[in-house]
Tab-separated table of C-alpha atoms in Angstrom:
chain	number	residue	atom	x	y	z
L	12	MET	CA	-4.716	-43.305	20.953
L	13	THR	CA	-3.092	-40.490	23.197
L	14	SER	CA	-3.534	-36.817	23.548
L	15	ARG	CA	-3.211	-33.593	25.399
L	16	ARG	CA	-6.803	-32.559	24.302
L	17	GLN	CA	-9.907	-34.770	24.604
L	18	GLU	CA	-11.412	-32.944	21.486
L	19	VAL	CA	-8.634	-34.966	19.464
L	20	LEU	CA	-9.409	-38.130	20.230
L	21	LYS	CA	-13.321	-37.631	19.925
L	22	SER	CA	-12.131	-36.626	16.334
L	23	MET	CA	-10.951	-39.800	15.903
L	24	GLY	CA	-13.975	-41.776	16.909
L	25	SER	CA	-12.533	-43.429	20.273
L	26	GLN	CA	-15.637	-44.484	22.262
L	27	LYS	CA	-13.818	-44.209	25.924
L	28	VAL	CA	-11.413	-41.351	27.243
L	29	LEU	CA	-9.134	-42.347	30.444
L	30	GLN	CA	-7.216	-39.842	31.527
L	31	ILE	CA	-3.750	-41.000	32.710
L	32	GLU	CA	-2.189	-40.053	36.167
L	33	LEU	CA	0.757	-39.495	37.948
L	34	LEU	CA	1.611	-43.193	38.865
L	35	GLU	CA	2.360	-44.694	42.158
L	36	GLU	CA	6.154	-45.598	42.983
L	37	ASP	CA	5.633	-49.307	42.932
L	38	GLU	CA	3.900	-48.832	39.900
L	39	ALA	CA	6.281	-46.381	38.365
L	40	TRP	CA	9.153	-49.244	39.491
L	41	LYS	CA	6.940	-51.704	37.556
L	42	LEU	CA	6.564	-49.669	34.357
L	43	PHE	CA	10.362	-48.992	34.210
L	44	LYS	CA	11.439	-52.529	34.668
L	45	ASN	CA	8.504	-54.153	32.200
L	46	VAL	CA	10.336	-51.216	29.589
L	47	ALA	CA	14.160	-51.618	30.661
L	48	GLY	CA	13.958	-55.428	30.530
L	49	PRO	CA	15.924	-58.235	32.614
L	50	ILE	CA	19.071	-55.337	32.906
L	51	ALA	CA	16.990	-53.125	35.408
L	52	GLU	CA	17.305	-55.526	37.814
L	53	ARG	CA	20.963	-56.631	37.334
L	54	SER	CA	22.746	-56.873	40.656
L	55	ASP	CA	25.386	-54.481	39.624
L	56	LEU	CA	22.628	-51.701	37.559
L	57	GLN	CA	19.556	-52.480	40.181
L	58	PRO	CA	20.965	-49.575	42.950
L	59	THR	CA	21.522	-46.970	40.245
L	60	ALA	CA	18.185	-47.631	38.209
L	61	GLU	CA	16.451	-47.519	41.558
L	62	LYS	CA	17.679	-43.935	41.528
L	63	VAL	CA	16.764	-43.239	38.137
L	64	ALA	CA	13.600	-44.243	37.799
L	65	PRO	CA	11.955	-41.196	40.497
L	66	LYS	CA	13.957	-38.851	38.588
L	67	CYS	CA	11.152	-39.323	35.999
L	68	ALA	CA	8.424	-37.702	37.995
L	69	ARG	CA	6.349	-40.715	38.129
L	70	LEU	CA	4.964	-39.618	34.762
L	71	PRO	CA	4.169	-42.655	32.293
L	72	ILE	CA	5.819	-41.097	29.072
L	73	ALA	CA	8.660	-39.767	31.021
L	74	ILE	CA	9.513	-43.338	32.322
L	75	ALA	CA	9.155	-45.019	28.937
L	76	THR	CA	11.375	-42.984	27.533
L	77	VAL	CA	14.084	-42.802	29.889
L	78	ALA	CA	13.951	-46.760	30.442
L	79	LYS	CA	13.477	-47.546	26.586
L	80	ALA	CA	16.859	-45.799	26.389
L	81	LEU	CA	19.076	-47.225	29.246
L	82	LYS	CA	17.458	-50.781	27.697
L	83	HIS	CA	20.642	-51.691	25.897
L	84	LYS	CA	23.010	-49.974	28.091
L	85	GLU	CA	25.216	-52.461	29.747
L	86	ASN	CA	27.971	-50.619	31.391
L	87	LEU	CA	27.391	-49.038	34.876
L	88	TYR	CA	28.679	-46.160	34.002
L	89	GLU	CA	26.130	-45.254	31.092
L	90	TRP	CA	23.321	-45.459	34.089
L	91	GLU	CA	24.842	-43.448	36.159
L	92	ASP	CA	25.505	-41.092	33.255
L	93	ALA	CA	21.258	-40.580	33.486
L	94	LEU	CA	22.305	-39.239	36.891
L	95	GLU	CA	24.701	-36.608	35.319
L	96	ARG	CA	24.001	-32.947	37.010
L	97	GLU	CA	25.534	-31.539	33.186
L	98	LEU	CA	22.766	-33.697	31.265
L	99	SER	CA	19.850	-33.008	33.521
L	100	GLU	CA	20.696	-29.278	33.486
L	101	THR	CA	20.704	-29.156	29.567
L	102	PHE	CA	17.541	-30.962	29.299
L	103	LEU	CA	15.906	-28.971	32.130
L	104	LEU	CA	16.823	-25.690	29.873
L	105	CYS	CA	15.859	-26.915	26.778
L	106	CYS	CA	12.291	-27.588	28.012
L	107	ILE	CA	12.082	-24.052	29.616
L	108	MET	CA	12.959	-22.927	26.006
L	109	GLY	CA	9.959	-24.341	24.585
L	110	HIS	CA	9.098	-25.767	21.342
L	111	ASN	CA	11.464	-25.454	18.206
L	112	ALA	CA	14.153	-23.773	20.400
L	113	ALA	CA	17.325	-22.691	18.626
L	114	THR	CA	20.673	-24.658	20.137
L	115	GLU	CA	22.096	-21.426	19.838
L	116	GLU	CA	19.788	-20.181	22.803
L	117	LEU	CA	20.676	-23.213	24.771
L	118	LEU	CA	24.387	-21.955	24.519
L	119	LYS	CA	22.613	-18.568	25.857
L	120	TYR	CA	21.501	-19.713	28.592
L	121	ARG	CA	23.865	-22.394	29.958
L	122	ARG	CA	26.355	-19.201	29.269
L	123	GLY	CA	24.379	-16.983	31.609
L	124	LEU	CA	23.815	-19.311	34.256
L	125	GLY	CA	27.613	-20.192	34.692
L	126	LEU	CA	27.443	-23.669	33.661
L	127	PHE	CA	30.447	-23.905	31.458
L	128	ARG	CA	33.005	-25.480	33.977
L	129	GLY	CA	36.528	-25.394	32.443
L	130	LEU	CA	35.413	-24.360	28.787
L	131	ASP	CA	37.632	-21.549	27.864
L	132	THR	CA	36.680	-20.535	24.453
L	133	VAL	CA	33.520	-19.795	22.393
L	134	GLU	CA	33.928	-22.908	20.033
L	135	LYS	CA	34.609	-25.470	22.723
L	136	VAL	CA	31.133	-24.294	24.573
L	137	ARG	CA	29.484	-24.586	21.294
L	138	ARG	CA	30.901	-28.510	20.766
L	139	ARG	CA	30.101	-29.253	24.028
L	140	VAL	CA	26.149	-27.954	23.909
L	141	LEU	CA	25.996	-29.774	20.555
L	142	THR	CA	27.301	-33.304	22.191
L	143	LEU	CA	25.227	-32.632	25.341
L	144	VAL	CA	22.327	-32.354	22.574
L	145	SER	CA	22.970	-35.290	20.574
L	146	GLU	CA	22.886	-37.356	23.621
L	147	LEU	CA	19.584	-36.103	24.567
L	148	LYS	CA	18.855	-37.049	21.258
L	149	ASP	CA	19.884	-40.343	21.207
L	150	SER	CA	17.586	-41.121	24.710
L	151	SER	CA	14.492	-39.629	22.922
L	152	LEU	CA	14.001	-37.067	25.507
L	153	VAL	CA	14.481	-34.585	23.095
L	154	LEU	CA	13.539	-34.592	19.534
L	155	SER	CA	14.667	-32.778	16.375
L	156	GLY	CA	13.010	-29.389	15.501
L	157	SER	CA	11.766	-27.902	12.206
L	158	SER	CA	15.155	-27.174	10.955
L	159	PRO	CA	18.842	-28.765	11.842
L	160	GLU	CA	19.588	-25.754	13.945
L	161	GLN	CA	16.423	-26.252	16.137
L	162	LEU	CA	15.257	-28.843	19.051
L	163	ASP	CA	11.796	-30.304	20.430
L	164	MET	CA	10.410	-31.925	23.128
L	165	HIS	CA	7.055	-34.139	23.871
L	166	ASP	CA	4.505	-31.587	25.491
L	167	VAL	CA	3.916	-33.604	28.605
L	168	VAL	CA	7.619	-34.302	29.059
L	169	CYS	CA	8.229	-30.692	28.618
L	170	GLU	CA	5.467	-29.530	31.316
L	171	VAL	CA	7.119	-32.195	33.883
L	172	ALA	CA	10.409	-30.763	33.551
L	173	ILE	CA	9.514	-27.277	33.751
L	174	ALA	CA	7.905	-27.974	37.233
L	175	ILE	CA	10.940	-29.984	38.102
L	176	ALA	CA	12.819	-26.877	36.964
L	177	PHE	CA	11.259	-24.844	39.341
L	178	ARG	CA	10.942	-27.115	42.286
L	179	ASP	CA	14.718	-28.153	42.219
L	180	ARG	CA	16.526	-25.406	40.493
L	181	GLY	CA	14.802	-22.329	40.791
L	182	TRP	CA	14.225	-22.137	37.143
L	183	LEU	CA	10.699	-20.730	36.279
L	184	ALA	CA	9.156	-20.763	33.298
L	185	SER	CA	5.518	-20.049	32.018
L	186	GLY	CA	5.122	-22.639	29.414
L	187	LYS	CA	2.051	-21.385	28.155
L	188	GLU	CA	0.522	-17.581	27.030
L	189	GLU	CA	-0.571	-16.629	30.502
L	190	VAL	CA	1.750	-15.996	33.605
L	191	SER	CA	1.943	-19.292	35.714
L	192	GLU	CA	0.655	-19.027	39.556
L	193	GLU	CA	4.255	-19.548	40.534
L	194	TRP	CA	5.085	-16.118	39.748
L	195	SER	CA	2.532	-14.962	42.115
L	196	ASP	CA	4.509	-16.752	45.243
L	197	LYS	CA	6.984	-13.884	46.380
L	198	ASP	CA	8.699	-15.558	48.628
L	199	ARG	CA	9.815	-18.387	46.248
L	200	MET	CA	10.354	-16.118	43.632
L	201	ARG	CA	13.376	-14.618	45.723
L	202	THR	CA	15.364	-18.274	45.255
L	203	CYS	CA	14.993	-17.770	41.320
L	204	SER	CA	18.071	-17.763	38.975
L	205	LEU	CA	15.932	-17.814	35.863
L	206	VAL	CA	12.771	-16.652	35.090
L	207	SER	CA	11.375	-17.190	31.452
L	208	LEU	CA	8.272	-15.694	30.640
L	209	GLN	CA	8.614	-15.459	26.851
L	210	ASN	CA	5.784	-15.779	24.583
L	211	THR	CA	3.319	-14.962	27.424
L	212	LYS	CA	0.735	-11.988	27.666
L	213	VAL	CA	2.008	-10.096	30.311
L	214	SER	CA	2.143	-6.250	30.331
L	215	GLU	CA	2.892	-5.271	33.395
L	216	LEU	CA	6.296	-7.240	34.604
L	217	LEU	CA	6.216	-5.866	38.727
L	218	ASP	CA	3.534	-4.797	41.030
L	219	GLU	CA	3.217	-3.472	44.792
L	220	ARG	CA	4.703	-6.930	45.980
L	221	TYR	CA	7.833	-6.713	44.123
L	222	SER	CA	8.753	-3.098	44.716
L	223	ASP	CA	11.805	-4.166	46.782
L	224	VAL	CA	13.890	-7.047	44.647
L	225	ARG	CA	17.130	-6.186	45.543
L	226	ARG	CA	17.322	-9.560	47.493
L	227	VAL	CA	16.015	-11.488	44.347
L	228	ASN	CA	18.738	-14.023	43.116
L	229	LEU	CA	17.846	-13.606	39.713
L	230	GLU	CA	20.774	-14.372	36.414
L	231	ILE	CA	18.634	-14.658	33.300
L	232	LEU	CA	15.331	-12.918	32.698
L	233	ASP	CA	13.858	-13.728	29.320
L	234	LEU	CA	10.916	-11.911	28.156
L	235	ARG	CA	11.174	-12.499	24.295
L	236	LYS	CA	8.362	-12.118	22.500
L	237	SER	CA	6.094	-11.410	25.307
L	238	THR	CA	3.781	-8.675	25.671
L	239	ILE	CA	5.217	-6.273	28.162
L	240	ARG	CA	4.929	-2.439	27.754
L	241	VAL	CA	7.062	-0.857	30.347
L	242	LEU	CA	10.580	-2.354	31.557
L	243	PRO	CA	10.022	-0.432	35.656
L	244	LYS	CA	12.816	0.952	37.428
L	245	GLU	CA	12.869	-1.611	39.837
L	246	ILE	CA	14.409	-3.940	37.453
L	247	GLY	CA	17.753	-2.159	38.066
L	248	GLN	CA	17.854	-3.483	41.453
L	249	LEU	CA	18.708	-6.860	40.028
L	250	ARG	CA	22.444	-6.681	40.917
L	251	ARG	CA	22.854	-10.373	40.093
L	252	LEU	CA	21.660	-10.455	36.453
L	253	LYS	CA	23.672	-11.268	33.701
L	254	LEU	CA	21.309	-11.999	30.774
L	255	LEU	CA	18.537	-9.754	29.874
L	256	ASP	CA	16.279	-10.591	26.481
L	257	LEU	CA	13.485	-8.384	25.381
L	258	SER	CA	13.870	-9.631	21.721
L	259	GLY	CA	10.849	-9.362	19.834
L	260	CYS	CA	8.931	-7.307	22.555
L	261	PHE	CA	7.249	-5.228	20.095
L	262	ASN	CA	4.769	-3.649	22.609
L	263	LEU	CA	7.563	-2.274	24.769
L	264	LYS	CA	7.421	1.575	24.886
L	265	VAL	CA	9.288	2.894	27.745
L	266	ILE	CA	12.639	1.422	29.460
L	267	SER	CA	12.877	3.563	32.717
L	268	PRO	CA	15.979	5.928	32.546
L	269	ASN	CA	18.839	4.347	34.636
L	270	VAL	CA	17.527	0.698	34.736
L	271	LEU	CA	20.084	-0.552	32.008
L	272	SER	CA	23.413	1.262	33.468
L	273	SER	CA	22.232	-0.138	36.989
L	274	LEU	CA	22.738	-3.695	36.076
L	275	SER	CA	26.404	-3.738	36.608
L	276	ARG	CA	26.816	-7.545	36.090
L	277	LEU	CA	24.969	-8.198	32.909
L	278	GLU	CA	26.837	-9.681	30.629
L	279	GLU	CA	24.370	-10.234	27.421
L	280	LEU	CA	21.293	-7.573	26.334
L	281	TYR	CA	19.197	-8.486	23.794
L	282	LEU	CA	17.397	-5.607	22.389
L	283	TYR	CA	16.611	-6.352	18.676
L	284	GLY	CA	13.234	-5.916	16.766
L	285	CYS	CA	11.630	-4.053	20.363
L	286	PHE	CA	12.301	-0.789	21.137
L	287	ASN	CA	12.861	2.498	19.212
L	288	ARG	CA	12.369	5.140	21.594
L	289	TRP	CA	15.845	5.832	23.121
L	290	ASP	CA	16.421	9.451	24.652
L	291	TRP	CA	19.333	11.303	22.859
L	292	GLU	CA	19.989	12.792	26.019
L	293	VAL	CA	22.820	12.308	28.180
L	294	GLU	CA	21.132	13.667	31.641
L	295	GLY	CA	17.371	15.136	31.194
L	296	SER	CA	16.713	18.594	33.131
L	297	GLU	CA	15.274	19.081	36.260
L	298	ASN	CA	12.115	20.990	33.851
L	299	ASN	CA	12.616	18.103	31.470
L	300	PRO	CA	13.906	14.935	32.723
L	301	ARG	CA	14.578	11.804	30.493
L	302	SER	CA	11.603	9.578	30.306
L	303	ASN	CA	13.520	6.721	28.459
L	304	ALA	CA	16.272	4.712	28.552
L	305	SER	CA	19.472	6.443	26.932
L	306	LEU	CA	22.303	4.583	24.459
L	307	VAL	CA	25.257	6.544	26.605
L	308	GLU	CA	23.797	4.214	29.644
L	309	LEU	CA	25.265	0.621	27.654
L	310	GLN	CA	28.818	2.635	28.097
L	311	SER	CA	28.315	1.843	32.056
L	312	LEU	CA	28.219	-1.904	31.539
L	313	SER	CA	31.998	-2.769	31.908
L	314	ARG	CA	31.067	-6.641	31.899
L	315	LEU	CA	28.858	-6.533	28.433
L	316	THR	CA	29.943	-9.225	25.968
L	317	THR	CA	26.767	-9.356	24.028
L	318	LEU	CA	24.899	-6.929	22.831
L	319	GLU	CA	22.018	-7.117	20.242
L	320	VAL	CA	19.951	-3.712	19.630
L	321	HIS	CA	18.082	-2.094	16.578
L	322	ILE	CA	18.681	1.240	16.183
L	323	TRP	CA	16.337	3.437	13.873
L	324	ASN	CA	18.250	6.536	14.029
L	325	CYS	CA	21.939	6.618	12.861
L	326	SER	CA	23.087	9.827	13.294
L	327	ILE	CA	23.679	9.595	17.101
L	328	GLY	CA	27.524	9.962	17.312
L	329	THR	CA	30.162	7.338	18.409
L	330	LEU	CA	29.506	5.191	21.371
L	331	GLN	CA	32.335	3.875	23.326
L	332	PHE	CA	32.452	0.504	25.303
L	333	PRO	CA	34.889	-0.574	27.828
C-alpha cells in the first residue's frame, strides 16, 4: 500500500512504513526500462527513451505512469511526442489548477499565457484543449474528475509537477492552504509569468519587499477563493498582466482606486461573487477621495475580452466598453 499520510497506513494495519525517496538516475532508468519493457532499449527508440525518463523527476510513480503509457507505442514519433512542449505545458497547467479543476479553467490559463498558436476561433481552441486532455488521460497522467467537465491527478505527481513548473517555466502555484516559501524569493518571483494562490490563506498579497513590481513579468494572477482582504495599489504596476481572477474571494473588501484602470493589457477579469463595494463616483474630491474601485474604471481597459462581475446595485446607469 502507498499513501501520503502515515496515519492512513497505520489504520490499515501496516506493520512497517517505508518512506519512498527520489530515485538515483541509474535507478530511475532501470525502473523505466522494467515498466516499459524491451521496447525502451530498441535501437531506434532508446536515445529518445533516455531523454523521456529524466523528465519524470526521478519520482517512482511518475516514471511508472509515463513508462506504462509508452509501453505499447512502437513508433518513434509517439515517443518524441512525450517530450512535446504543448502537451507538457498542458500537463503542468492541469497540476497548477489543482484537484477537480474544470476543463474550461485550463482553456482560460492557456489563452492567458498566449499558448494557442495558429488557432483563430474559440471553438478551435476548445477542441484543441479537449484533445490535449484526452491524450493526457490516455497516458494516465491526468485522471477523470468528479464530473465529466473536470479533471484530476495523483497528489504526488501534482506536487512534483508544480515544482517543475516553477523551476522550468516560472509558473508558481501554492498547491496547499499556506503560501509556499517560493513566494518569499523576490528575485525569483520577478521571473514568474503565472502565479496561482487559489484557496490559500493569504490576507495580504504584497509586503515591503514588493513595493516596486514594475519589472515583474506576471501575465496571470489567480487568487480564486483565497482569503485576501485588500488588492493593493501596487498591482496596478503589473503592466504585462493579461488575466486577473478574484472569483470567490469573499473576504475582499478593498480594491484600491485606479488599480484596475492601470492594467492596460488586461484581457480577462473575473470578479464574480467576491466584491460588492464599488464606488459609484467617477472621481473623488480632495476632501473626500475615492476609497475603492469604480466600475467606470473598466471602460478604459481597451483589450478586455472577458468580464465576470456581480453587481448588487443595478441603478448605476450605462457603462460603455471599447
